[in-house]
Coordinates of C-alpha atoms and ligand atoms in Angstrom, one line a residue:
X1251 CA -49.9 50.1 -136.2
X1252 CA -48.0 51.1 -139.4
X1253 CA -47.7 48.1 -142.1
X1254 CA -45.1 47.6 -144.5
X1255 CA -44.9 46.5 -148.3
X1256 CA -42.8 44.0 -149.0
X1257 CA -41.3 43.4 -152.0
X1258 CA -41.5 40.0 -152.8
X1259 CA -37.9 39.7 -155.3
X1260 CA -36.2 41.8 -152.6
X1261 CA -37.0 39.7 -149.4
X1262 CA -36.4 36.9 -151.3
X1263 CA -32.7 38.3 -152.1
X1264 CA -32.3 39.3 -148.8
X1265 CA -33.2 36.0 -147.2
X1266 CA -30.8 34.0 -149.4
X1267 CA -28.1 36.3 -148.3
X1268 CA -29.1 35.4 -144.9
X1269 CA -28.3 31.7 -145.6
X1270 CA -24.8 32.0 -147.3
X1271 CA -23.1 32.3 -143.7
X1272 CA -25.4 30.1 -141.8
X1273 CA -23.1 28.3 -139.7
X1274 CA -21.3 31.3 -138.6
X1275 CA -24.3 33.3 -138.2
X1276 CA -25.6 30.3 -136.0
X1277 CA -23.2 29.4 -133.6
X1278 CA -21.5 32.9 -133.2
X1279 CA -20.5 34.3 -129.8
X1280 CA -22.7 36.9 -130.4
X1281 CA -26.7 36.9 -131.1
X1282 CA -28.1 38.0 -134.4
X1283 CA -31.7 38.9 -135.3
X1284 CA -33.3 40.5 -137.9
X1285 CA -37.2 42.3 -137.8
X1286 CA -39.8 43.9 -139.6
X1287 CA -40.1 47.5 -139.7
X1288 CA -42.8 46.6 -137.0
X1289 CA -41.0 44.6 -134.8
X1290 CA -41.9 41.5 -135.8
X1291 CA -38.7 38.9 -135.3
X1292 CA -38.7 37.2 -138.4
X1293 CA -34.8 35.2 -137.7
X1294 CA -32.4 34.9 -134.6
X1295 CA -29.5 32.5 -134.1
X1296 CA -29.1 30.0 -132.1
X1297 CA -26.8 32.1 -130.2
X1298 CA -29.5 34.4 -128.9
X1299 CA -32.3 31.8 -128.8
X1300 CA -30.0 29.9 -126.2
X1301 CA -29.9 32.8 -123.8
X1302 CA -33.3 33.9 -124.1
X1303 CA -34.5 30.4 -123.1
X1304 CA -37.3 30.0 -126.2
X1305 CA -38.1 27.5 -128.9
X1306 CA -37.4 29.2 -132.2
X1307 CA -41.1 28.8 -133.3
X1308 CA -41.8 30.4 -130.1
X1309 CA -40.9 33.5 -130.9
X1310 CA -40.4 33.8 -135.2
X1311 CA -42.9 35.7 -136.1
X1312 CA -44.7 35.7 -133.1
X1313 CA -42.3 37.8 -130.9
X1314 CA -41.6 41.4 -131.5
X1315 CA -37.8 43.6 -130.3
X1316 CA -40.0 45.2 -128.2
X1317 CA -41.6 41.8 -126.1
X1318 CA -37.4 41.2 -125.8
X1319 CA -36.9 44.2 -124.1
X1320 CA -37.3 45.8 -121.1
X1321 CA -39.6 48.4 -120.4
X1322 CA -37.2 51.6 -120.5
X1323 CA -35.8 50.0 -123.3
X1324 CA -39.0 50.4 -125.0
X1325 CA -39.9 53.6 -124.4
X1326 CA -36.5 54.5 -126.0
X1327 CA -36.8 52.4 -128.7
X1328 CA -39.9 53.9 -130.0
X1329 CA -39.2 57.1 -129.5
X1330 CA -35.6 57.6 -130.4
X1331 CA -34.2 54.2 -131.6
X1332 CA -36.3 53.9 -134.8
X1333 CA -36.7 57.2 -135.7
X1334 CA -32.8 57.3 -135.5
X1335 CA -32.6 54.4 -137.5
X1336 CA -35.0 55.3 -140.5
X1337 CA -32.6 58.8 -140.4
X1338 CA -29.3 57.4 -140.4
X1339 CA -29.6 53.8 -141.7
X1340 CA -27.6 52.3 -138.4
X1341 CA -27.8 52.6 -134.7
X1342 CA -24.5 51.4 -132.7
X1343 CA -23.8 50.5 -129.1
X1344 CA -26.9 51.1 -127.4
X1345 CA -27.6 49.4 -124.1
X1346 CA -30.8 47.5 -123.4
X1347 CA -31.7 45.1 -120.7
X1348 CA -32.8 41.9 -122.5
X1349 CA -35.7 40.0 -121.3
X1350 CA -36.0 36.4 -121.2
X1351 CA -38.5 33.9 -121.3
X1352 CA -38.2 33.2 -117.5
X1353 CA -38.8 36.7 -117.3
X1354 CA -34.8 38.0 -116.2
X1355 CA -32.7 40.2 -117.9
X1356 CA -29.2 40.7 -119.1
X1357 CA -27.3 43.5 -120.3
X1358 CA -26.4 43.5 -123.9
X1359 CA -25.2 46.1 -126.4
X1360 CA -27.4 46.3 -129.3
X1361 CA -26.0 47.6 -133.3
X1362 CA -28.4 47.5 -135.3
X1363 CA -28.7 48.4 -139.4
X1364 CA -31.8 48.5 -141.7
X1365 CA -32.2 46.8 -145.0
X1366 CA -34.0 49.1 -147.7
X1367 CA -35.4 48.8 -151.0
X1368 CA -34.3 50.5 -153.8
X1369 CA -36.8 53.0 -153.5
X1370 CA -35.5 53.5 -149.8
X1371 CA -38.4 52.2 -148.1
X1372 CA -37.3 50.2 -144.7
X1373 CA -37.7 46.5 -145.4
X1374 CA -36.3 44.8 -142.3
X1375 CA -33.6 45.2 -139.4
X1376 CA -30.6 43.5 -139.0
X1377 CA -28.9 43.4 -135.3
X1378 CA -26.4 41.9 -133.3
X1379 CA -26.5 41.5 -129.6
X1380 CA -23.7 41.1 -127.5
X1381 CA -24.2 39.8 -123.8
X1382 CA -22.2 42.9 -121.5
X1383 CA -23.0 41.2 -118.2
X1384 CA -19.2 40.1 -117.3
X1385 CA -18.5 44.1 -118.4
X1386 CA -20.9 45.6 -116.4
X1387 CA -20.1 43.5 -113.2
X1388 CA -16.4 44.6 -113.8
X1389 CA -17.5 47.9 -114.5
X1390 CA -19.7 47.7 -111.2
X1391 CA -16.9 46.5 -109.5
X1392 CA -14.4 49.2 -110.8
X1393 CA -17.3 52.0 -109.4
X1394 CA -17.3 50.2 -106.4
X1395 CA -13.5 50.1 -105.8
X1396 CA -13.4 53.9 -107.0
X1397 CA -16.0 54.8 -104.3
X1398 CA -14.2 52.9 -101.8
X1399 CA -10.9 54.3 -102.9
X1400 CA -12.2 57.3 -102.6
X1401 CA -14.0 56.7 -99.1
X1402 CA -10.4 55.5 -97.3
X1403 CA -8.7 58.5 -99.1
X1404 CA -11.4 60.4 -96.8
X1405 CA -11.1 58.6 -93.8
X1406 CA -7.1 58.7 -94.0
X1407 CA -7.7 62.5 -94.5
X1408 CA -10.3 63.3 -91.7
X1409 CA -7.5 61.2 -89.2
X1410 CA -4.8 63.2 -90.0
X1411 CA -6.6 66.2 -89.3
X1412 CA -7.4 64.9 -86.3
X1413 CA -4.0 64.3 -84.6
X1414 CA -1.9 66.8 -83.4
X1415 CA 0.8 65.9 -85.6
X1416 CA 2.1 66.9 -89.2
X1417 CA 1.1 64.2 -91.8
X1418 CA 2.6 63.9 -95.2
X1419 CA 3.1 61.3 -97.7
X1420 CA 5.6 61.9 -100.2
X1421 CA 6.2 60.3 -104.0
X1422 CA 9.3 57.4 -104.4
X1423 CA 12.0 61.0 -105.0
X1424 CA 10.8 62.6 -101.7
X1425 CA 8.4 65.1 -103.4
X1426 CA 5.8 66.1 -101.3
X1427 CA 2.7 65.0 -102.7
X1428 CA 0.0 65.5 -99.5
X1429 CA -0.1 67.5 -96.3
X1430 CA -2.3 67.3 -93.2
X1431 CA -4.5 70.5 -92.1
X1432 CA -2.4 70.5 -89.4
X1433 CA 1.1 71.1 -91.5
X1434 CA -1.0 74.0 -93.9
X1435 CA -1.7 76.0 -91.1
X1436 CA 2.5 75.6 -89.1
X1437 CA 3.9 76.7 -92.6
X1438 CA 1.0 78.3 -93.6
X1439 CA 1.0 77.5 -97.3
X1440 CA -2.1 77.4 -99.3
X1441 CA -3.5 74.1 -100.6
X1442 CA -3.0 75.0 -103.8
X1443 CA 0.4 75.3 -103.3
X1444 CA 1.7 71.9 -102.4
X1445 CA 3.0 71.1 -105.8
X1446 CA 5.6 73.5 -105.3
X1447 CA 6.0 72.6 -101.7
X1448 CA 9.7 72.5 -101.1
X1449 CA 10.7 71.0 -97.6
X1450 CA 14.2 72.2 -97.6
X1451 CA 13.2 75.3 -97.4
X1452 CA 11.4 74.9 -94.2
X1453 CA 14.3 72.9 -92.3
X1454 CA 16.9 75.0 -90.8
X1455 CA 19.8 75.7 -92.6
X1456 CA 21.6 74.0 -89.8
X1457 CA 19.7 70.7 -90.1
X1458 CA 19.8 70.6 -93.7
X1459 CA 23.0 68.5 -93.8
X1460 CA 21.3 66.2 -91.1
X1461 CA 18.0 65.7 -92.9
X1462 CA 19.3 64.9 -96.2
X1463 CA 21.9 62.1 -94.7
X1464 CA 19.7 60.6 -92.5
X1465 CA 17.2 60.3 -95.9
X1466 CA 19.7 58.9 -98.0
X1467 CA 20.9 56.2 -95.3
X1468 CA 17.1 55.4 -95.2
X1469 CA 17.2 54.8 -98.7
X1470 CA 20.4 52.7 -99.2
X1471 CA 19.5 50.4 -96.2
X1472 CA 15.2 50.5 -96.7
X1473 CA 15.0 51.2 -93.4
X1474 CA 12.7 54.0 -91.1
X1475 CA 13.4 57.3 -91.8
X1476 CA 13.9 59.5 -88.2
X1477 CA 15.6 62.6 -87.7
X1478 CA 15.4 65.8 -85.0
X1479 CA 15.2 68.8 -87.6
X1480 CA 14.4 72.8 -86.9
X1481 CA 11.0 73.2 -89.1
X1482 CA 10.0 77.1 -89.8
X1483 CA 6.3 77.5 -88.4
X1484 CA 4.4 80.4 -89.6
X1485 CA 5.9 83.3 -87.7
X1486 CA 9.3 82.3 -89.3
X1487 CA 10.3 81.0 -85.8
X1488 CA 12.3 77.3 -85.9
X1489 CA 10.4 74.8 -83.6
X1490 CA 12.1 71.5 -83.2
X1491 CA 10.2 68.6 -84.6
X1492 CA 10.9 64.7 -84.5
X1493 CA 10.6 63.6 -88.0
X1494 CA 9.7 60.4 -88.9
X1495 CA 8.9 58.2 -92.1
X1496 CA 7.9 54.8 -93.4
X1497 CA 8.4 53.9 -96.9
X1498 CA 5.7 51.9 -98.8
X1499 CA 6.7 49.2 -101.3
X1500 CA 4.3 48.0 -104.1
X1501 CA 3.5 44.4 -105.3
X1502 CA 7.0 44.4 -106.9
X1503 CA 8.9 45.8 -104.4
X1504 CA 9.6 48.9 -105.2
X1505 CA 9.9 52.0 -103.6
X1506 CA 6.1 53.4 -103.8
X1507 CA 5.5 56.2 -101.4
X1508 CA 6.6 57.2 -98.3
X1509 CA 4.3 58.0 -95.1
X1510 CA 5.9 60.6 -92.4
X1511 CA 4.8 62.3 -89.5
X1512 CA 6.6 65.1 -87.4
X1513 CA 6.0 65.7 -84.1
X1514 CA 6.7 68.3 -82.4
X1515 CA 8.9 68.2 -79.8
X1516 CA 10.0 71.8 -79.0
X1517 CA 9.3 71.7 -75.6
X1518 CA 10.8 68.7 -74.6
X1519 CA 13.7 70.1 -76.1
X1520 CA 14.0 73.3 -74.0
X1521 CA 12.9 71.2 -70.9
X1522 CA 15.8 69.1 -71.2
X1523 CA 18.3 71.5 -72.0
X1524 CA 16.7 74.1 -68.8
X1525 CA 17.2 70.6 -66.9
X1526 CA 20.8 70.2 -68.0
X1527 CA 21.0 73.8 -67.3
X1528 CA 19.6 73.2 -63.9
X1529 CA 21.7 70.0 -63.0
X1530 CA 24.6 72.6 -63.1
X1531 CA 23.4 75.2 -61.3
X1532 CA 22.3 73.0 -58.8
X1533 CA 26.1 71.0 -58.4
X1534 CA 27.3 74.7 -58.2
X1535 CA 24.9 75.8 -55.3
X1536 CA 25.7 72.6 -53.8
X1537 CA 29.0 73.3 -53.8
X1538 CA 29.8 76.1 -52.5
X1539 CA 28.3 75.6 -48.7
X1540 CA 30.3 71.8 -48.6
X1541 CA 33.8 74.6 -49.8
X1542 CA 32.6 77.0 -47.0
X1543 CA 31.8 74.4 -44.5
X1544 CA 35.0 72.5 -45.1
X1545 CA 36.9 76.3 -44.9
X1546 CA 35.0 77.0 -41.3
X1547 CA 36.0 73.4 -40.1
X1548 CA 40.1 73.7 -40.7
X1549 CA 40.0 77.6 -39.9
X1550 CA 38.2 76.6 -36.2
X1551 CA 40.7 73.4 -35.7
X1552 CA 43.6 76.1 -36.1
X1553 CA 42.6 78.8 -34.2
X1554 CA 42.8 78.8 -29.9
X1555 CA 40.4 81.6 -29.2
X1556 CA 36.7 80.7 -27.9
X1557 CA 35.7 83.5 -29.6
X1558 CA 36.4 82.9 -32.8
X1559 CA 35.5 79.5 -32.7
X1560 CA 32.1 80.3 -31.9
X1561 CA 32.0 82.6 -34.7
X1562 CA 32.9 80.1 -37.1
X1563 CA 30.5 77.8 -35.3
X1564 CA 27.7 80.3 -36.3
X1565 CA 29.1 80.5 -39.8
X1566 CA 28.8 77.0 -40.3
X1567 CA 25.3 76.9 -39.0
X1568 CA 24.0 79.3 -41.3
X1569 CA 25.8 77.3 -44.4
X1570 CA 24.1 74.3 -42.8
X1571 CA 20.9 76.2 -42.9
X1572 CA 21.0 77.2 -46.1
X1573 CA 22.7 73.3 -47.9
X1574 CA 19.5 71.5 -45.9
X1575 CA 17.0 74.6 -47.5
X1576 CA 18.8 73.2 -50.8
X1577 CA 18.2 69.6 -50.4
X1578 CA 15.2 70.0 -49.0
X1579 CA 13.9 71.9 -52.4
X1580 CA 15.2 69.4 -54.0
X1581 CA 13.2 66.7 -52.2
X1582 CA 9.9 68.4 -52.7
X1583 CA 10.6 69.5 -56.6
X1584 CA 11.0 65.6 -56.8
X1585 CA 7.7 65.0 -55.4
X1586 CA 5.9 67.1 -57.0
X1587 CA 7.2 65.7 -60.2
X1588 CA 5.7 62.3 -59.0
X1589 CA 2.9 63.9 -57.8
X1590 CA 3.9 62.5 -54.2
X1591 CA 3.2 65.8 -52.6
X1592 CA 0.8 65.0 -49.8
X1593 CA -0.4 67.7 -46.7
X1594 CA -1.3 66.7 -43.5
X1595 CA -4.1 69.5 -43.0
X1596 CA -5.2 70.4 -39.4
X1597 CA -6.5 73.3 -38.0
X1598 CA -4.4 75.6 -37.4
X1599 CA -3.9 78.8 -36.0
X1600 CA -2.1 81.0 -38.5
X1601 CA -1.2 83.8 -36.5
X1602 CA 1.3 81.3 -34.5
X1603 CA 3.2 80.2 -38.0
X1604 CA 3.2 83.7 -38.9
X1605 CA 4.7 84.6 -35.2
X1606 CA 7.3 82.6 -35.1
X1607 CA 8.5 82.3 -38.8
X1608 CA 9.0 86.0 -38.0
X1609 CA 10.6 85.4 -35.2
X1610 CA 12.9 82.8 -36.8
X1611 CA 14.1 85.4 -39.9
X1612 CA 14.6 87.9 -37.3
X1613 CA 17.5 85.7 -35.9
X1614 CA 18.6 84.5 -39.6
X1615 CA 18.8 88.2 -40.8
X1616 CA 19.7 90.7 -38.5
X1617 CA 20.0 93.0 -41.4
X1618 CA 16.1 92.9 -42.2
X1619 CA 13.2 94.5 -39.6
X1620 CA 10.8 92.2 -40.2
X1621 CA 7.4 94.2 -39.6
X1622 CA 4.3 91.8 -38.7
X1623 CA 1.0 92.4 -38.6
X1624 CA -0.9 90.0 -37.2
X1625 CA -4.4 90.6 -35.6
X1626 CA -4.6 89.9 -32.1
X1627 CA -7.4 88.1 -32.2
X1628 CA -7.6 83.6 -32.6
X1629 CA -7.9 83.2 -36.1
X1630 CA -7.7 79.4 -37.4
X1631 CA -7.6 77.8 -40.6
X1632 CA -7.3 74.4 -42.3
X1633 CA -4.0 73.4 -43.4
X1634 CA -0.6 71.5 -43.2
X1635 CA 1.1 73.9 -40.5
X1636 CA 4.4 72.4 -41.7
X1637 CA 4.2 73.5 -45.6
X1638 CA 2.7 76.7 -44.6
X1639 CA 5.4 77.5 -42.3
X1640 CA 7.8 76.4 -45.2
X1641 CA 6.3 78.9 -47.5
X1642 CA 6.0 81.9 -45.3
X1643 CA 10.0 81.2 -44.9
X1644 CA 10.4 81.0 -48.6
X1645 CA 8.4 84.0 -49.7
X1646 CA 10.4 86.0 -46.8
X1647 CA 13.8 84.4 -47.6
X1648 CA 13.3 86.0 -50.9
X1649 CA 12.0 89.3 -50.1
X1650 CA 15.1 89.5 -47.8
X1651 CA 17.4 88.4 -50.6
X1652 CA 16.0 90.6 -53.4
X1653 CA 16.1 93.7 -51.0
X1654 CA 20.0 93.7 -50.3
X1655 CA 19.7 97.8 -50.1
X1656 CA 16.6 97.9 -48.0
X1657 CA 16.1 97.1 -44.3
X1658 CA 12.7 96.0 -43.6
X1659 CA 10.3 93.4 -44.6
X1660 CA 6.7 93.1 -43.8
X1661 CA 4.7 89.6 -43.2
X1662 CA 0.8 90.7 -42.6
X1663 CA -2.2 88.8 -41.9
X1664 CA -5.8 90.5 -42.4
X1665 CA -9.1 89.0 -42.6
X1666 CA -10.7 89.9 -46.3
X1667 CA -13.8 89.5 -47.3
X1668 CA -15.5 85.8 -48.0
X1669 CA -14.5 85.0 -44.9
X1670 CA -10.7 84.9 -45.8
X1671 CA -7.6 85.3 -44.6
X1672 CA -5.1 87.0 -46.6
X1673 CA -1.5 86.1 -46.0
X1674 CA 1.5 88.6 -47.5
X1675 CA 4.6 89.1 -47.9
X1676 CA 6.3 92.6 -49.0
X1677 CA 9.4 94.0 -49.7
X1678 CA 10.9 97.1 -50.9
X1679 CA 13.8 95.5 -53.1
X1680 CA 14.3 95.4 -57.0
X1681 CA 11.3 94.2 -58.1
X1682 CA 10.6 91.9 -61.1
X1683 CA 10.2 93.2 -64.6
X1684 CA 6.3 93.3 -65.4
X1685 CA 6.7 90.8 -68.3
X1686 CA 8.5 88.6 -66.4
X1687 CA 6.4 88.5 -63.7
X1688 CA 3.9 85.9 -65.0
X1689 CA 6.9 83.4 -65.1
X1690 CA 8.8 83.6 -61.7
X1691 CA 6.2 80.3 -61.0
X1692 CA 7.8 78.3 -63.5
X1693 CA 10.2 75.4 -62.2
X1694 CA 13.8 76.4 -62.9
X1695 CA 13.2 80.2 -63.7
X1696 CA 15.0 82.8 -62.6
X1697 CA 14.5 86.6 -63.9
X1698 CA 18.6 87.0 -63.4
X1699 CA 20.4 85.1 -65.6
X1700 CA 22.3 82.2 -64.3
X1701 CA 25.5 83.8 -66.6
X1702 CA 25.2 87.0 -64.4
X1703 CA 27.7 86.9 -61.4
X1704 CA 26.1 89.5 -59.4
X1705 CA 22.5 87.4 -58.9
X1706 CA 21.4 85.9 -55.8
X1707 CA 22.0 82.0 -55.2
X1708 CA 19.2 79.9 -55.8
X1709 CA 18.0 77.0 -57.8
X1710 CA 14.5 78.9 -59.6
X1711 CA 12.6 76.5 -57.5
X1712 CA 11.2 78.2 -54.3
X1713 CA 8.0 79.8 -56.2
X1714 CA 7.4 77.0 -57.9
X1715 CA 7.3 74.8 -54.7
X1716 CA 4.9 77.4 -52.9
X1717 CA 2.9 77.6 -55.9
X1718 CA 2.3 73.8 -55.4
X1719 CA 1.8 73.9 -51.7
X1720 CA -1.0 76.5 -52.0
X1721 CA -2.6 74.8 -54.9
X1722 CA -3.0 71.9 -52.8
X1723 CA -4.5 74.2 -50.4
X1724 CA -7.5 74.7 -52.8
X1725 CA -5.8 78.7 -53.2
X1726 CA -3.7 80.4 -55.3
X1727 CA -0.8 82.8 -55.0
X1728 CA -0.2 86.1 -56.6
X1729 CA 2.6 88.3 -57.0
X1730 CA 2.5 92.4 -57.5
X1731 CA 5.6 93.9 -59.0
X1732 CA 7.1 97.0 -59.6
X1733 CA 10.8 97.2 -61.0
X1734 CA 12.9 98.9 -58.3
X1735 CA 10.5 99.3 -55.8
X1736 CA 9.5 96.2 -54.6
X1737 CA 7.0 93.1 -54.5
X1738 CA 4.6 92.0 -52.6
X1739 CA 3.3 87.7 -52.8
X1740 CA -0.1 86.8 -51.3
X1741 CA -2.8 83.9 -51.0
X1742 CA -5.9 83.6 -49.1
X1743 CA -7.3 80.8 -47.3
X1744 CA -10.6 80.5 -45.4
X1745 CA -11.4 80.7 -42.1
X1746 CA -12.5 78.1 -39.7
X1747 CA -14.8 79.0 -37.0
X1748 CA -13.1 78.6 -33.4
X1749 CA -15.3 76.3 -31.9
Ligands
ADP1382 P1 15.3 81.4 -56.6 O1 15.1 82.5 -55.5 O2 15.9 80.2 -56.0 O3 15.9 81.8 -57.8 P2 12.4 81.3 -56.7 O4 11.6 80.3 -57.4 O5 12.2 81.5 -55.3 O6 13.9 80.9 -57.0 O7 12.2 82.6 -57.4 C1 12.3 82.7 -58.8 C2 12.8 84.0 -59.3 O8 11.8 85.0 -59.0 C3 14.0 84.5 -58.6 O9 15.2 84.0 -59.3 C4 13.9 86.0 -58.7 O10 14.4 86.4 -59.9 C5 12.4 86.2 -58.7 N1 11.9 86.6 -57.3 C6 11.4 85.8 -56.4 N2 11.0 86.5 -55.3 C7 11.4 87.8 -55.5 C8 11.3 89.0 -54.8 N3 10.7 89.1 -53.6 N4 11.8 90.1 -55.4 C9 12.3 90.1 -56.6 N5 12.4 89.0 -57.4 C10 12.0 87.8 -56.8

């Protein structure tokens, strides 16, 4: 170990100089100690005895920095902290865990300055400790609420990414200050970008006036902000969206943040205006028999003759036909809707539906051969004779109506492959468009406009009905198309033995 000279005059100066401010030095908030070059404590306050737990004479001269210290701290301390100190006179602010007698430590920040001789030879070290315990639990605590900050922030993020809305928040002004995934990829901006984000520039022009008084009302009466607007997704198209927002107030009360959604509500939209659409066209179709019906009724109380009675009789019949084919549609469409569409499946010989469905059209539409092939031969299947019937009538009902310029249909029933039997319809009218072809199935579609006054009369909901029927089936039914020349509807369905 290294040993020191003392100089006798100048430790005796330097320990009257320890005395002049004895009371202070004593009792201050802080702990003072001074040591040899080797350690050695040679004075302490009471300050610092107090919260190491020793009797002075415990540890004066008996106790050196580095038995006060823990073990890091020594390692440091030998290897940096005194070498610093010879160098640069003072070492300030360094942290060591102080040991006390019971063997527990507490945090303290250490300065620490040496005394020299004249000759600049280290004579002693003079330090002051301060106890950092209530700092370092705050500054635990501030870590800890940073990491937790920092793990909601997360959290908040991974949910919003999860839910198949748009999330934002937005500052006190209405600046957009954070987007959901979601919302980056329907206006397809970069993340980088949301600092310029303007919103304005994403709601229709149409709905600006809308969004901007529905904000401002929000803010005048603190209430929810909610407003149908037109947002601009990435392919520039305008999708309507149901915007929604609740602002955040701090401690004080004011106006922090706001937290919005918008939800997407484009389809809802379209259904309801293609069911307003439909609630008209359906009055209209409605209409018109109940006019023609009324028309036949006066027109056969005026008129004497037999025969023309009876030809307004027939008249009427038809209309009747055609109004109950109406409601009925309307009946099963409201069924379907509440999934109430049941079958009462039995087995069933096909080639009798398929008989006298023809038959039935034959009567219905003299202007139409209706051609059927159907195999001689027993050939039975399971299912709800009633709905099947039904759609055979449909599919031919329409390929009579969408061939006025042609004069035969075909029905045809033919065993396939899988033990199957395919059942189709063809006709040689006007065909559908091929990219309208995938939609005919929709409810309410109709490939003529509803504006044109040469289409045929129907509500859009005859495919869509079959469609159901043979889903229920366990099937499926297709449609082949060729603009002008014609189309043909089939759907298979599998064979029962006979027995
Ligand atoms: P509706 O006949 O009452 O309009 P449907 O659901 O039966 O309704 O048919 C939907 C649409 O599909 C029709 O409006 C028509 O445009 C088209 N369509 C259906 N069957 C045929 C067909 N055989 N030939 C041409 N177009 C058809």
């Amino acid at each position: 170990m290294a040993s020191y000279k003392i100089v006798p005059l100048v430790k005796q100066e330097f320990l009257e100089s320890l005395v002049d401010v004895e009371d202070l030095y004593q009792n201050a908030p802080c702990g003072y100690f001074s040591f040899l070059p080797d350690g050695t404590v040679i004075k302490l306050n009471r300050t610092l005895l107090r919260w190491l737990g020793y009797a002075e004479e415990e540890i004066l001269n008996r106790k050196k920095f580095s038995d006060l210290i823990s073990k890091g701290g020594i390692i440091y301390y030998e290897m940096f902290y005194l070498a610093l100190l010879k160098m640069q006179g003072y070492v300030n602010e360094v942290n060591y865990e102080i040991r006390k007698k019971d063997g527990t430590t507490f945090p303290a920040l250490i300065n620490s300055s040496t005394l020299k001789d004249p000759s600049g030879e280290l004579l002693a070290i003079n330090a002051t400790v301060v106890d950092i315990t209530d700092r370092k639990k705050y500054e635990t605590e501030l870590l800890t609420s940073a990491r937790l900050a920092e793990a909601e922030k997360k959290r908040f993020e991974f949910v919003t990414d999860l839910i198949p809305q748009i999330i934002w928040t937005a500052t006190a002004d209405g600046r957009i200050d954070y987007l959901n995934l979601r919302a980056y990829k329907y206006f397809n901006i970069e993340k980088s970008a949301i600092s310029d984000f303007d919103v304005l520039q994403y709601i229709h022009p149409d709905d600006h006036r809308k969004a901007m008084s529905a904000w401002a009302k929000s803010l005048k009466s603190t209430a929810d902000f909610q407003v149908q607007v037109r947002l601009k997704n990435a392919a520039g198209e305008y999708e309507w969206h149901l915007v929604r927002a609740l602002p955040y107030y701090d401690d004080q009360g004011n106006l922090a943040k706001w937290y919005g959604s918008c939800t997407n509500i484009h389809q809802n939209i379209l259904e309801l205006q293609r069911k307003d659409e439909f609630i008209q066209i359906a009055s209209h179709e409605l209409k018109t028999p109940i006019t023609s019906l009324k028309a036949y009724n006066q027109l056969q109380m005026r008129t004497e003759s037999i025969e023309t009675m009876k030809g307004f009789a027939q008249k009427s019949a038809t209309t009747l036909n055609n109004l109950q084919f109406l409601i009925s549609s309307l009946l099963d469409f409201s069924k379907i809707s509440l999934g109430k569409l049941s079958l009462d499946v039995e087995k069933t010989l096909l080639s009798g539906i398929a008989n006298h469905v023809a038959e039935l059209l034959a009567v219905s539409y003299p202007s139409h051969k209706i051609i059927s092939e159907i195999p001689e031969e027993d050939t039975f299947v399971m299912c709800d004779p009633h709905r099947i019937t039904q759609v055979l009538i449909n599919l031919l009902n329409n390929a009579i109506k969408y061939s006025p310029k042609a004069d035969k249909v075909c029905l045809r029933l033919k065993k396939i492959a899988g033990n199957c039997l395919r059942i189709e319809v063809e006709d040689f009218g006007i065909g559908i468009p091929k990219e309208k072809l995938e939609r005919i199935f929709d409810k309410y579609y109709r490939v003529i406009e509803t504006k044109d006054n040469n289409r045929a009369s129907g509500l859009g909901l005859g495919l869509y009905i079959i469609q159901n029927i043979v889903t229920k089936h366990g099937s499926r039914i297709y449609a082949e198309s060729e603009l002008g020349k014609g189309s043909l509807f089939y759907f298979d369905l599998p064979i029962e033995p006979s027995n």
